[in-house]
Amino acid sequence: SSGINAEYGNGKDYFISISGYLVPTGFGRPIVELVRLREPIRKQNILVDIEQAEEEKTDLNKPPLLNIPKELWRIMDYLLHYALEEEDLFLTGGSNMDIGAVRDAIDTNEPIRVSSVHSVAEALILFLNSFSEPVIPYEHYPICLEHCTHFTNSRRILKSINVAHRNVFKYVCAFLRELLEHSEVNKSDAKTLSQIFGEVLLKPYLPEIAAKSTFKKRSLFVYQFLVNDYDE
């Protein structure tokens, strides 16, 4: 709990007590940490699990427990089941209440219950955008832009990225390719999807560097993996 002093027009000060509690969430946590947590993040032993993950995440050569964060798998599995034929996916916004429900569901391993699949789609974007280190790590960002039109080189670059980050990138692109398989119904196209996901999968260390000139290159890098099959 904490408190603040509020001063009113009559010159009197009033002390207002404020209390609350922090709720653990997978949003905003590093990928390398999430792939080492098997249990939902709000489980009773979460503080112990996070401390262990913190100790392990510096050893990037140690195999992760999970291929991708379970939170990401939950969101995308829902979309694969209920949204493949939905038009304007990732273009139509969701409701804040639904997005909060998605967050609570993946943090507690409860079923996702929402009024619209668009809320789950927006939750996916927010989740990917929340990582402290982007899916394509900062150190690889410049070279990815440099080879954004050369698929062979882009594949080689991806192989040099930490396995947890690489798996997330591969899984997201595989999901988007599946979405494109239903484009006759959902009206999706690779160019639009690459523009949307290029902004969240590749980000510069300093936001002000992300000028319009780099927007196209980030989109092109993702675009290559949507129009070409990729498997190591």
Coordinates of N, CA, C and O in Angstrom, one line a residue, residues 2 5 20 23 34 50-51 79 81 122 125 147 151 154 156 158 170 178 193 207-209 231:
S2 N 0.3 2.4 -0.4 CA 1.0 3.6 -0.4 C 0.0 4.7 -0.2 O -1.2 4.5 0.2
N5 N -0.6 12.8 -0.9 CA -1.1 14.0 -0.3 C -1.9 14.8 -1.4 O -1.4 15.1 -2.5
G20 N -3.1 -2.1 -3.4 CA -3.3 -2.9 -4.5 C -2.3 -4.1 -4.5 O -1.5 -4.2 -3.6
V23 N -0.2 -8.5 -10.3 CA -0.6 -9.8 -10.9 C 0.4 -10.2 -11.9 O 0.7 -9.5 -12.9
L34 N 10.3 -17.3 -20.8 CA 9.0 -18.0 -21.0 C 9.2 -19.4 -21.4 O 8.4 -20.3 -21.0
I50 N 10.6 -18.3 -11.8 CA 11.2 -17.1 -12.5 C 12.7 -16.9 -12.1 O 13.5 -16.6 -12.9
E51 N 13.0 -17.1 -10.8 CA 14.4 -17.0 -10.4 C 15.2 -18.1 -11.1 O 16.3 -17.8 -11.5
L79 N -6.7 -19.1 -32.5 CA -6.9 -18.4 -33.8 C -7.0 -19.5 -34.9 O -7.7 -19.4 -35.9
H81 N -8.1 -22.4 -34.7 CA -9.4 -23.2 -34.6 C -10.6 -22.3 -35.0 O -11.6 -22.8 -35.5
E122 N -5.7 -9.2 -31.8 CA -5.0 -8.0 -31.2 C -4.2 -8.4 -30.0 O -3.1 -7.9 -29.9
I125 N -0.8 -9.6 -31.3 CA 0.1 -8.5 -31.7 C 0.7 -7.8 -30.4 O 1.9 -7.6 -30.3
H147 N 19.6 -7.6 -45.8 CA 19.3 -8.8 -46.7 C 17.8 -9.1 -46.9 O 17.4 -10.2 -47.1
F151 N 16.3 -14.2 -49.9 CA 15.8 -15.2 -49.0 C 16.8 -16.2 -48.5 O 16.8 -16.5 -47.3
S154 N 18.7 -14.5 -45.8 CA 17.8 -14.3 -44.7 C 17.6 -15.6 -43.9 O 17.6 -15.6 -42.6
R156 N 19.9 -17.9 -43.7 CA 21.2 -18.1 -43.0 C 21.3 -17.2 -41.8 O 21.8 -17.6 -40.7
L158 N 18.7 -16.2 -40.0 CA 17.8 -16.7 -39.0 C 18.4 -17.9 -38.2 O 18.2 -18.0 -37.0
K170 N 9.6 -18.6 -36.6 CA 9.1 -19.7 -37.5 C 7.7 -20.0 -37.3 O 6.9 -20.2 -38.2
E178 N -0.5 -20.4 -43.0 CA -1.8 -21.1 -42.9 C -3.0 -20.2 -43.1 O -4.0 -20.6 -43.7
L193 N -0.1 -8.7 -44.3 CA 0.3 -9.4 -43.1 C 1.8 -9.1 -42.8 O 2.2 -8.9 -41.6
P207 N 13.6 3.5 -30.6 CA 12.4 3.6 -31.4 C 12.5 4.7 -32.5 O 11.9 4.5 -33.6
E208 N 13.2 5.8 -32.2 CA 13.3 6.8 -33.2 C 14.0 6.5 -34.5 O 13.9 7.1 -35.5
I209 N 14.8 5.4 -34.4 CA 15.4 4.9 -35.6 C 14.5 4.2 -36.6 O 14.7 4.2 -37.8
D231 N 11.9 -24.3 -43.5 CA 12.1 -25.4 -42.6 C 13.6 -25.7 -42.6 O 14.2 -25.8 -43.6

